[in-house]
Short mmCIF file of C-alpha atoms in Angstrom, two decimals:
data_model
loop_
_atom_site.label_atom_id
_atom_site.label_comp_id
_atom_site.label_asym_id
_atom_site.label_seq_id
_atom_site.Cartn_x
_atom_site.Cartn_y
_atom_site.Cartn_z
CA MET A 19 149.70 -38.56 -49.14
CA SER A 20 153.40 -37.72 -49.09
CA THR A 21 154.15 -38.54 -52.75
CA LEU A 22 152.39 -39.01 -56.04
CA ASP A 23 154.68 -41.87 -57.04
CA PRO A 24 153.07 -45.32 -57.04
CA ALA A 25 153.61 -47.79 -54.26
CA ASP A 26 154.13 -50.43 -56.96
CA TRP A 27 156.22 -49.26 -59.90
CA SER A 28 155.78 -52.62 -61.63
CA ALA A 29 152.04 -52.04 -62.00
CA LEU A 30 152.62 -48.62 -63.55
CA ARG A 31 155.25 -50.12 -65.85
CA ALA A 32 152.77 -52.76 -67.04
CA LEU A 33 150.12 -50.10 -67.67
CA GLY A 34 152.62 -47.97 -69.57
CA HIS A 35 153.62 -50.89 -71.76
CA GLN A 36 149.95 -51.57 -72.48
CA MET A 37 149.36 -47.94 -73.42
CA LEU A 38 152.34 -47.92 -75.74
CA ASP A 39 151.31 -51.17 -77.41
CA ASP A 40 147.75 -49.92 -77.86
CA MET A 41 148.83 -46.58 -79.34
CA VAL A 42 151.23 -48.26 -81.78
CA ASP A 43 148.36 -50.56 -82.81
CA HIS A 44 146.13 -47.50 -83.14
CA LEU A 45 148.51 -45.78 -85.54
CA ALA A 46 149.27 -48.97 -87.44
CA SER A 47 145.56 -49.55 -88.07
CA ILE A 48 144.52 -45.93 -88.54
CA ARG A 49 143.45 -46.49 -92.16
CA GLU A 50 140.82 -49.02 -91.08
CA GLN A 51 139.23 -46.58 -88.63
CA PRO A 52 136.69 -43.82 -89.37
CA VAL A 53 138.29 -40.47 -90.10
CA TRP A 54 136.09 -38.81 -87.48
CA ARG A 55 133.35 -39.89 -85.11
CA GLN A 56 130.75 -37.51 -83.78
CA MET A 57 130.80 -37.49 -79.98
CA PRO A 58 127.61 -38.95 -78.44
CA ASP A 59 125.72 -36.71 -76.03
CA ALA A 60 126.38 -39.16 -73.20
CA VAL A 61 130.14 -38.88 -73.71
CA ARG A 62 129.96 -35.09 -73.85
CA GLU A 63 127.93 -35.02 -70.65
CA GLY A 64 130.52 -37.25 -69.02
CA PHE A 65 132.97 -34.37 -69.15
CA THR A 66 130.81 -32.01 -67.13
CA ALA A 67 131.36 -33.76 -63.78
CA PRO A 68 132.38 -31.88 -60.61
CA LEU A 69 135.98 -31.84 -59.41
CA PRO A 70 136.88 -35.26 -57.96
CA ALA A 71 137.95 -35.24 -54.33
CA ALA A 72 139.13 -38.85 -54.33
CA GLY A 73 141.45 -40.41 -56.84
CA THR A 74 140.76 -43.06 -59.49
CA ALA A 75 143.11 -45.91 -60.33
CA PRO A 76 145.20 -45.21 -63.46
CA GLU A 77 144.00 -48.50 -64.96
CA ALA A 78 140.39 -47.31 -64.73
CA LEU A 79 141.30 -43.93 -66.18
CA TYR A 80 142.95 -45.62 -69.12
CA GLU A 81 139.81 -47.64 -69.76
CA ARG A 82 137.88 -44.37 -69.73
CA PHE A 83 140.35 -42.94 -72.23
CA ARG A 84 139.90 -45.93 -74.54
CA ALA A 85 136.11 -45.70 -74.36
CA ASP A 86 135.38 -41.96 -74.26
CA ILE A 87 138.43 -40.07 -75.59
CA GLN A 88 140.38 -42.04 -78.16
CA PRO A 89 137.44 -42.59 -80.54
CA TYR A 90 136.38 -38.92 -80.69
CA VAL A 91 139.54 -36.89 -81.36
CA THR A 92 140.02 -34.61 -84.37
CA GLY A 93 141.11 -37.36 -86.75
CA ASN A 94 144.09 -35.62 -88.35
CA THR A 95 146.26 -38.73 -88.00
CA HIS A 96 143.99 -40.40 -90.59
CA PRO A 97 145.11 -40.36 -94.25
CA ARG A 98 141.66 -39.18 -95.37
CA PHE A 99 141.63 -36.14 -93.10
CA MET A 100 141.99 -33.39 -95.70
CA GLY A 101 140.00 -30.45 -94.39
CA TRP A 102 142.44 -28.26 -92.51
CA VAL A 103 146.21 -27.80 -92.57
CA HIS A 104 146.92 -30.28 -89.80
CA GLY A 105 149.93 -32.56 -89.93
CA GLY A 106 149.56 -36.26 -89.27
CA GLY A 107 152.20 -36.52 -86.56
CA ASN A 108 154.75 -39.35 -86.60
CA PRO A 109 155.62 -42.31 -84.38
CA VAL A 110 159.04 -41.00 -83.34
CA SER A 111 157.48 -37.72 -82.23
CA MET A 112 154.93 -39.69 -80.19
CA LEU A 113 157.76 -41.45 -78.36
CA ALA A 114 159.54 -38.13 -77.83
CA GLU A 115 156.44 -36.86 -76.02
CA LEU A 116 156.75 -39.76 -73.58
CA LEU A 117 160.41 -38.94 -72.95
CA ALA A 118 159.74 -35.23 -72.55
CA GLY A 119 156.94 -35.97 -70.11
CA ALA A 120 159.25 -38.10 -67.99
CA MET A 121 161.91 -35.37 -67.93
CA ASN A 122 159.34 -32.67 -67.03
CA ALA A 123 161.88 -30.00 -67.91
CA ASN A 124 161.01 -26.32 -67.67
CA CYS A 125 162.64 -24.84 -70.76
CA GLY A 126 161.94 -21.24 -69.84
CA GLY A 127 165.53 -20.81 -68.75
CA ARG A 128 168.57 -21.93 -66.77
CA ASP A 129 171.50 -23.95 -68.06
CA HIS A 130 170.39 -27.45 -69.06
CA VAL A 131 170.29 -29.62 -72.13
CA GLY A 132 166.67 -28.77 -73.02
CA ILE A 133 167.83 -25.25 -73.90
CA ALA A 134 170.69 -26.61 -76.02
CA VAL A 135 168.30 -28.86 -77.94
CA GLU A 136 165.98 -25.93 -78.65
CA ARG A 137 168.86 -23.77 -79.85
CA GLN A 138 169.86 -26.58 -82.20
CA VAL A 139 166.32 -26.70 -83.59
CA ILE A 140 166.28 -22.91 -84.08
CA ALA A 141 169.63 -23.09 -85.90
CA TRP A 142 168.29 -25.85 -88.16
CA ALA A 143 165.16 -23.82 -88.87
CA ALA A 144 167.23 -20.79 -89.84
CA GLU A 145 169.35 -22.98 -92.11
CA MET A 146 166.20 -24.37 -93.77
CA LEU A 147 164.91 -20.92 -94.60
CA GLY A 148 168.17 -19.22 -95.51
CA LEU A 149 168.45 -16.89 -92.52
CA PRO A 150 171.89 -16.16 -91.04
CA GLU A 151 173.58 -18.37 -88.44
CA THR A 152 173.11 -15.63 -85.84
CA THR A 153 169.32 -15.84 -86.14
CA SER A 154 167.44 -16.06 -82.86
CA GLY A 155 164.00 -17.46 -82.06
CA VAL A 156 161.95 -19.73 -79.84
CA LEU A 157 159.47 -22.58 -80.09
CA LEU A 158 155.86 -21.76 -79.22
CA THR A 159 152.42 -23.33 -79.37
CA GLY A 160 151.95 -22.36 -83.02
CA SER A 161 151.98 -19.59 -85.58
CA SER A 162 149.36 -17.61 -83.68
CA MET A 163 151.89 -16.95 -80.91
CA ALA A 164 154.77 -16.77 -83.39
CA ASN A 165 153.06 -13.98 -85.33
CA PHE A 166 152.33 -12.22 -82.03
CA VAL A 167 156.02 -12.32 -81.12
CA ALA A 168 156.91 -10.90 -84.53
CA VAL A 169 154.44 -8.01 -84.19
CA LEU A 170 155.87 -7.16 -80.77
CA CYS A 171 159.41 -7.16 -82.20
CA ALA A 172 158.27 -4.89 -85.02
CA ARG A 173 156.60 -2.60 -82.49
CA TYR A 174 159.85 -2.43 -80.50
CA LYS A 175 161.78 -1.47 -83.63
CA ALA A 176 159.28 1.34 -84.24
CA LEU A 177 158.92 2.63 -80.67
CA GLY A 178 161.99 1.41 -78.78
CA ALA A 179 162.14 0.89 -75.02
CA GLU A 180 159.67 3.72 -74.44
CA GLY A 181 157.03 1.69 -76.25
CA ARG A 182 157.48 -1.12 -73.71
CA ARG A 183 157.07 1.25 -70.81
CA GLN A 184 154.23 3.43 -72.09
CA GLY A 185 152.61 1.41 -74.87
CA ALA A 186 151.86 2.56 -78.39
CA GLY A 187 150.09 5.67 -77.15
CA GLY A 188 149.09 7.96 -79.99
CA GLN A 189 151.69 6.67 -82.45
CA LYS A 190 149.01 5.40 -84.89
CA LEU A 191 151.07 2.48 -86.15
CA VAL A 192 149.70 0.63 -89.19
CA ALA A 193 150.73 -2.64 -90.85
CA TYR A 194 150.02 -4.30 -94.19
CA ALA A 195 149.15 -7.84 -95.32
CA SER A 196 147.15 -9.41 -98.12
CA THR A 197 143.44 -10.17 -97.90
CA GLY A 198 144.50 -13.82 -97.65
CA VAL A 199 146.28 -13.25 -94.34
CA HIS A 200 145.53 -15.72 -91.56
CA ARG A 201 143.15 -14.67 -88.79
CA CYS A 202 145.95 -14.82 -86.21
CA VAL A 203 147.67 -11.77 -87.70
CA PRO A 204 144.90 -9.26 -86.96
CA GLY A 205 144.65 -11.07 -83.63
CA ALA A 206 148.32 -10.36 -83.01
CA MET A 207 147.78 -6.68 -83.81
CA ASP A 208 144.93 -6.65 -81.32
CA MET A 209 146.91 -8.37 -78.57
CA ALA A 210 149.86 -6.05 -79.17
CA GLY A 211 147.62 -3.10 -78.30
CA LEU A 212 147.66 -1.70 -81.84
CA GLY A 213 144.13 -2.74 -82.76
CA ALA A 214 142.99 -5.14 -85.47
CA ASP A 215 141.89 -2.17 -87.58
CA ALA A 216 145.53 -1.05 -87.80
CA LEU A 217 146.14 -3.97 -90.18
CA ARG A 218 145.51 -2.92 -93.77
CA ARG A 219 144.31 -5.85 -95.88
CA ILE A 220 145.69 -5.29 -99.36
CA PRO A 221 143.85 -6.74 -102.41
CA VAL A 222 145.35 -9.70 -104.25
CA ASP A 223 145.96 -10.40 -107.93
CA ALA A 224 144.70 -13.34 -110.00
CA GLU A 225 147.32 -15.56 -108.35
CA PHE A 226 146.11 -14.51 -104.88
CA ARG A 227 149.36 -12.59 -104.21
CA MET A 228 149.41 -9.20 -102.55
CA ASP A 229 148.96 -6.44 -105.14
CA LEU A 230 152.15 -4.38 -104.89
CA ALA A 231 150.69 -1.27 -106.52
CA ALA A 232 147.78 -1.35 -104.08
CA LEU A 233 150.25 -1.78 -101.21
CA ARG A 234 152.27 1.26 -102.23
CA ALA A 235 149.10 3.30 -102.62
CA ALA A 236 147.88 2.27 -99.16
CA ILE A 237 151.21 3.24 -97.57
CA ALA A 238 151.12 6.66 -99.26
CA ALA A 239 147.49 7.23 -98.23
CA ASP A 240 148.20 6.32 -94.60
CA ARG A 241 151.19 8.63 -94.45
CA ALA A 242 149.13 11.45 -95.93
CA ALA A 243 146.52 10.83 -93.21
CA GLY A 244 149.14 11.24 -90.47
CA LEU A 245 149.51 7.53 -89.70
CA ARG A 246 152.79 5.69 -89.20
CA PRO A 247 153.40 2.59 -91.36
CA PHE A 248 155.86 0.22 -89.67
CA LEU A 249 155.31 -3.40 -90.74
CA ILE A 250 154.78 -5.42 -93.92
CA ILE A 251 153.62 -9.01 -93.51
CA GLY A 252 154.15 -11.36 -96.42
CA THR A 253 152.36 -14.70 -96.55
CA ALA A 254 154.10 -17.91 -97.61
CA GLY A 255 151.19 -20.25 -98.25
CA THR A 256 147.82 -18.60 -97.64
CA VAL A 257 145.45 -20.74 -95.62
CA ASP A 258 142.71 -20.66 -98.27
CA VAL A 259 144.61 -21.55 -101.42
CA GLY A 260 148.32 -21.85 -100.60
CA ALA A 261 149.39 -18.68 -102.43
CA PHE A 262 152.81 -17.05 -101.92
CA ASP A 263 153.30 -13.32 -101.93
CA ASP A 264 156.27 -11.96 -103.89
CA LEU A 265 158.56 -12.04 -100.88
CA ASN A 266 161.55 -10.45 -102.61
CA ALA A 267 159.47 -7.49 -103.77
CA LEU A 268 158.06 -7.06 -100.27
CA ALA A 269 161.55 -7.29 -98.77
CA ASP A 270 162.76 -4.60 -101.19
CA LEU A 271 159.90 -2.28 -100.25
CA ALA A 272 160.34 -2.88 -96.52
CA ALA A 273 164.07 -2.17 -96.77
CA ALA A 274 163.49 1.04 -98.73
CA GLU A 275 160.93 2.26 -96.19
CA ASN A 276 162.79 0.96 -93.10
CA PHE A 277 159.77 -1.17 -92.14
CA TRP A 278 159.94 -4.47 -90.32
CA PHE A 279 159.43 -7.32 -92.82
CA HIS A 280 157.70 -10.37 -91.39
CA VAL A 281 156.66 -13.57 -93.18
CA ASP A 282 153.77 -15.68 -91.96
CA GLY A 283 154.80 -19.06 -93.32
CA ALA A 284 152.60 -21.16 -91.02
CA PHE A 285 152.82 -24.15 -93.31
CA GLY A 286 154.17 -22.83 -96.62
CA ALA A 287 157.60 -21.84 -95.30
CA LEU A 288 158.51 -25.53 -95.19
CA ALA A 289 158.21 -25.69 -98.97
CA ALA A 290 161.88 -24.72 -98.57
CA LEU A 291 162.55 -28.39 -97.72
CA SER A 292 161.60 -29.38 -101.27
CA PRO A 293 164.18 -28.73 -104.02
CA THR A 294 161.34 -28.38 -106.54
CA LEU A 295 159.22 -25.98 -104.48
CA LYS A 296 161.99 -24.04 -102.74
CA PRO A 297 161.90 -21.24 -105.37
CA LEU A 298 158.45 -20.28 -104.05
CA THR A 299 160.15 -19.25 -100.80
CA ASP A 300 162.68 -16.94 -102.47
CA GLY A 301 163.03 -13.87 -100.29
CA ILE A 302 162.02 -15.52 -97.03
CA GLY A 303 165.64 -15.46 -95.90
CA ARG A 304 165.55 -11.65 -96.11
CA ALA A 305 162.78 -11.37 -93.52
CA ASP A 306 163.28 -9.76 -90.12
CA SER A 307 161.11 -12.52 -88.68
CA VAL A 308 159.35 -15.68 -89.83
CA ALA A 309 156.52 -17.63 -88.21
CA PHE A 310 155.84 -21.27 -89.09
CA ASP A 311 154.75 -24.59 -87.63
CA PHE A 312 156.65 -27.87 -87.40
CA HIS A 313 153.34 -29.61 -86.63
CA LYS A 314 152.09 -29.12 -90.18
CA TRP A 315 154.21 -30.20 -93.15
CA ALA A 316 157.08 -31.38 -90.92
CA GLN A 317 154.63 -33.84 -89.26
CA VAL A 318 155.75 -33.17 -85.66
CA THR A 319 153.16 -33.99 -83.00
CA TYR A 320 151.08 -30.99 -81.88
CA ASP A 321 152.04 -28.46 -80.77
CA ALA A 322 155.27 -27.14 -82.27
CA GLY A 323 155.27 -23.58 -83.61
CA CYS A 324 158.38 -21.53 -84.27
CA VAL A 325 159.37 -17.89 -84.66
CA LEU A 326 162.73 -16.87 -86.10
CA VAL A 327 164.06 -13.35 -85.52
CA ARG A 328 167.05 -12.05 -87.47
CA ASP A 329 168.16 -9.57 -84.79
CA ARG A 330 168.82 -11.42 -81.52
CA GLU A 331 169.50 -8.25 -79.58
CA LEU A 332 166.23 -6.68 -80.67
CA GLU A 333 164.29 -9.82 -79.73
CA PHE A 334 165.96 -9.78 -76.32
CA ALA A 335 165.14 -6.08 -75.88
CA THR A 336 161.51 -6.79 -76.78
CA PHE A 337 160.95 -9.41 -74.06
CA ALA A 338 163.68 -9.44 -71.40
CA GLN A 339 162.81 -8.39 -67.86
CA ALA A 340 165.09 -7.99 -64.85
CA THR A 341 163.92 -9.70 -61.64
CA ASN A 342 165.91 -10.70 -58.58
CA TYR A 343 164.28 -14.11 -58.30
CA LEU A 344 164.92 -15.02 -61.96
CA ALA A 345 168.36 -13.53 -62.52
CA SER A 346 170.80 -15.39 -64.71
CA ALA A 347 174.33 -16.01 -63.44
CA ALA A 348 177.80 -16.52 -64.85
CA ARG A 349 177.95 -20.13 -63.66
CA GLY A 350 175.84 -22.90 -62.13
CA LEU A 351 172.28 -23.85 -63.01
CA ALA A 352 171.35 -20.17 -63.38
CA GLY A 353 173.77 -19.85 -66.32
CA GLY A 354 172.91 -20.28 -69.98
CA PHE A 355 172.18 -16.62 -70.80
CA PRO A 356 170.07 -15.60 -72.66
CA TRP A 357 167.16 -17.68 -71.46
CA PRO A 358 164.23 -18.44 -73.78
CA CYS A 359 161.91 -16.49 -71.46
CA ASP A 360 163.94 -13.41 -72.49
CA LEU A 361 163.12 -14.09 -76.16
CA GLY A 362 159.38 -14.64 -75.97
CA PRO A 363 156.31 -14.34 -73.77
CA ASP A 364 156.47 -17.69 -71.95
CA LEU A 365 158.30 -18.31 -68.69
CA SER A 366 156.93 -21.80 -68.10
CA ARG A 367 157.79 -23.82 -71.20
CA GLY A 368 157.79 -27.57 -71.74
CA PHE A 369 160.47 -29.56 -73.56
CA ARG A 370 158.77 -28.96 -76.94
CA ALA A 371 162.10 -29.04 -78.76
CA LEU A 372 162.72 -32.73 -78.09
CA LYS A 373 160.02 -34.00 -80.47
CA VAL A 374 161.14 -31.55 -83.17
CA TRP A 375 164.79 -32.53 -82.77
CA MET A 376 163.94 -36.25 -82.81
CA THR A 377 161.70 -35.89 -85.88
CA LEU A 378 164.29 -33.95 -87.89
CA SER A 379 167.04 -36.31 -86.76
CA ALA A 380 165.11 -39.52 -87.37
CA TYR A 381 163.78 -38.73 -90.83
CA GLY A 382 166.09 -36.02 -92.18
CA SER A 383 165.22 -32.94 -94.18
CA ALA A 384 165.31 -34.81 -97.49
CA ALA A 385 162.54 -37.22 -96.48
CA LEU A 386 160.42 -34.40 -95.05
CA GLY A 387 160.93 -32.46 -98.27
CA GLY A 388 159.77 -35.54 -100.14
CA ILE A 389 156.52 -35.48 -98.17
CA VAL A 390 156.04 -31.85 -99.20
CA ASP A 391 156.49 -32.90 -102.84
CA ASP A 392 154.18 -35.88 -102.48
CA THR A 393 151.32 -33.91 -100.96
CA CYS A 394 151.59 -31.28 -103.70
CA ALA A 395 151.59 -34.01 -106.37
CA LEU A 396 148.44 -35.46 -104.79
CA ALA A 397 146.82 -32.03 -104.98
CA GLN A 398 147.57 -31.93 -108.71
CA ARG A 399 146.03 -35.38 -109.02
CA LEU A 400 142.82 -34.15 -107.40
CA ALA A 401 142.88 -31.04 -109.60
CA ALA A 402 143.06 -33.32 -112.65
CA HIS A 403 139.94 -35.16 -111.44
CA VAL A 404 138.16 -31.82 -111.09
CA ARG A 405 139.20 -30.67 -114.57
CA ALA A 406 138.11 -33.97 -116.09
CA SER A 407 134.55 -33.64 -114.74
CA ASN A 408 131.91 -31.35 -116.20
CA ARG A 409 130.25 -31.23 -112.78
CA LEU A 410 133.23 -29.86 -110.85
CA GLU A 411 135.08 -26.56 -111.22
CA LEU A 412 138.40 -25.34 -109.83
CA LEU A 413 137.90 -22.05 -108.01
CA ALA A 414 141.56 -21.16 -107.37
CA PRO A 415 144.97 -22.05 -108.83
CA VAL A 416 146.54 -25.17 -107.32
CA LYS A 417 150.06 -24.05 -106.43
CA LEU A 418 150.78 -26.29 -103.47
CA ASN A 419 148.77 -28.88 -101.57
CA ILE A 420 145.38 -27.15 -101.38
CA VAL A 421 142.55 -27.67 -103.89
CA CYS A 422 139.44 -25.48 -103.80
CA PHE A 423 136.60 -26.48 -106.10
CA GLY A 424 132.88 -26.07 -106.52
CA ILE A 425 130.04 -28.17 -107.91
CA ASN A 426 128.32 -26.74 -110.95
CA GLY A 427 124.61 -26.29 -110.48
CA GLN A 428 124.74 -26.90 -106.71
CA GLY A 429 124.02 -24.16 -104.18
CA ASP A 430 126.06 -23.37 -101.11
CA ALA A 431 123.70 -25.13 -98.70
CA ALA A 432 123.81 -28.40 -100.66
CA LEU A 433 127.60 -28.25 -100.89
CA ALA A 434 127.92 -27.64 -97.15
CA ASP A 435 125.64 -30.60 -96.49
CA LEU A 436 127.72 -32.85 -98.73
CA VAL A 437 130.91 -31.97 -96.82
CA ALA A 438 129.20 -32.49 -93.45
CA ASP A 439 127.81 -35.84 -94.62
CA LEU A 440 131.29 -37.06 -95.58
CA GLN A 441 132.62 -36.00 -92.20
CA GLU A 442 129.80 -37.48 -90.13
CA GLU A 443 129.95 -40.80 -92.00
CA GLY A 444 133.64 -41.00 -91.17
CA LYS A 445 134.62 -41.43 -94.84
CA PHE A 446 136.58 -38.24 -95.53
CA ALA A 447 137.13 -34.92 -93.79
CA PRO A 448 137.40 -32.06 -96.29
CA SER A 449 136.38 -28.56 -95.24
CA THR A 450 134.83 -25.52 -96.90
CA THR A 451 135.93 -21.99 -97.63
CA THR A 452 134.64 -19.06 -99.66
CA ILE A 453 136.38 -18.06 -102.88
CA ASP A 454 135.16 -14.86 -104.58
CA GLY A 455 131.86 -15.13 -102.75
CA ARG A 456 131.25 -18.77 -103.64
CA LEU A 457 131.36 -21.66 -101.17
CA ALA A 458 134.07 -24.16 -102.13
CA ILE A 459 135.10 -27.62 -101.05
CA ARG A 460 138.61 -27.18 -99.68
CA VAL A 461 140.95 -30.15 -99.65
CA ALA A 462 144.27 -29.58 -97.85
CA ILE A 463 146.58 -32.57 -98.27
CA VAL A 464 149.12 -32.47 -95.44
CA ASN A 465 149.23 -35.98 -93.98
CA HIS A 466 152.21 -38.16 -94.90
CA ARG A 467 149.89 -41.20 -94.87
CA THR A 468 147.65 -39.97 -97.70
CA THR A 469 148.04 -41.84 -101.01
CA ALA A 470 146.85 -41.54 -104.60
CA ALA A 471 144.19 -44.15 -103.81
CA ASP A 472 142.75 -41.84 -101.13
CA ILE A 473 142.58 -38.96 -103.61
CA ASP A 474 140.90 -41.10 -106.27
CA ALA A 475 138.42 -42.41 -103.71
CA LEU A 476 137.51 -38.87 -102.57
CA ALA A 477 136.88 -37.70 -106.14
CA GLU A 478 134.83 -40.81 -106.87
CA GLU A 479 132.76 -40.41 -103.71
CA ILE A 480 131.96 -36.76 -104.40
CA LEU A 481 131.00 -37.46 -108.01
CA ARG A 482 128.81 -40.35 -106.90
CA ARG A 483 126.83 -38.08 -104.60
CA ILE A 484 126.11 -35.19 -106.96
#
């Protein structure tokens, strides 16, 4: 076989048109579908087959997709998916994925338009969050990798080029974040060779913000023990309850101590798009780095994470490598210095920026900010249902789009069963978390398709079952 192109392009065209029509119909009718379907054992077993030696016609593969894949995905496009902070995607982003797939561009480097589009997206992101025009950054799979990049930049600031050559050695670097920090941050410390235990988890106050007095005490204690504090990580929208640390106070402390100041704003950073909620993000523009995801509140199709780094030269020094076979040049296709592979860990990178650029261009920041406002208003609506019932109890303040509540007189096992029942029946998909040792129903309203009627129906369904 000398090529993978079809002998008959018209047949592929017809199949592509059918796929597009079917997927538009799928999104247009998403409300009438179950939120989630449990995968039958037979379907699961069907994906344990040996490697095929012979090919299968694309038409047959598409039929397999319709039967065994499409019905059993996560469900986060559905308006009643409310369990985790997953965006709902958008139709323009879906089309951008088709275009990016056809271009098959490697956006790790070289001088082509994919790099220019990504730089535009990074500039827009910096503008959103109040960072300077000279801010650097790259798009990544998500905030897990974005936080990892930030930790590596902070490590470079602390150790310099020697740290890249020899590692952290016996430097005993320690970092600080609240107890509400996302799991990917200790993971980033681990992957950076510093160890997850080098992250100090600072207690929070009644508003679930990092306790500044406890932070200062921890820094002093670590210094007295011969350790080397180097990084403060503020959280803009904790995953459990949506709390914001006092970012200005953390920025002040980091500046006074000459620490790197990073903000994990996985979803909460995009509160900056909302004129009403933007004050929550005060101080984020002072960060040395920010991690966040376009695939959450900005509704871009998965995956679309982003890291912004204030100091372009430091980011370049953290990641750049000199190799003869990947050397940039003053002109030609090897131009375009610096390449994205010199600003992050990935050399092979898809055209992720296209769907972000098309989403921001198609809808505009004002409309996306309106979705942020709407989802937060829906959270307040659900909180009002909880307050109005003597059977339900709010377990955390509702600051953004996340509502955590318990059921009075019901144990953890019964609450977990109720949530699983809702999921397995395809009616709603909330999740659970633990607040002060008590299991809570956690409703995260992120999807732009969710309406007040969905919130009322969820409250009614839970009350009916208890």
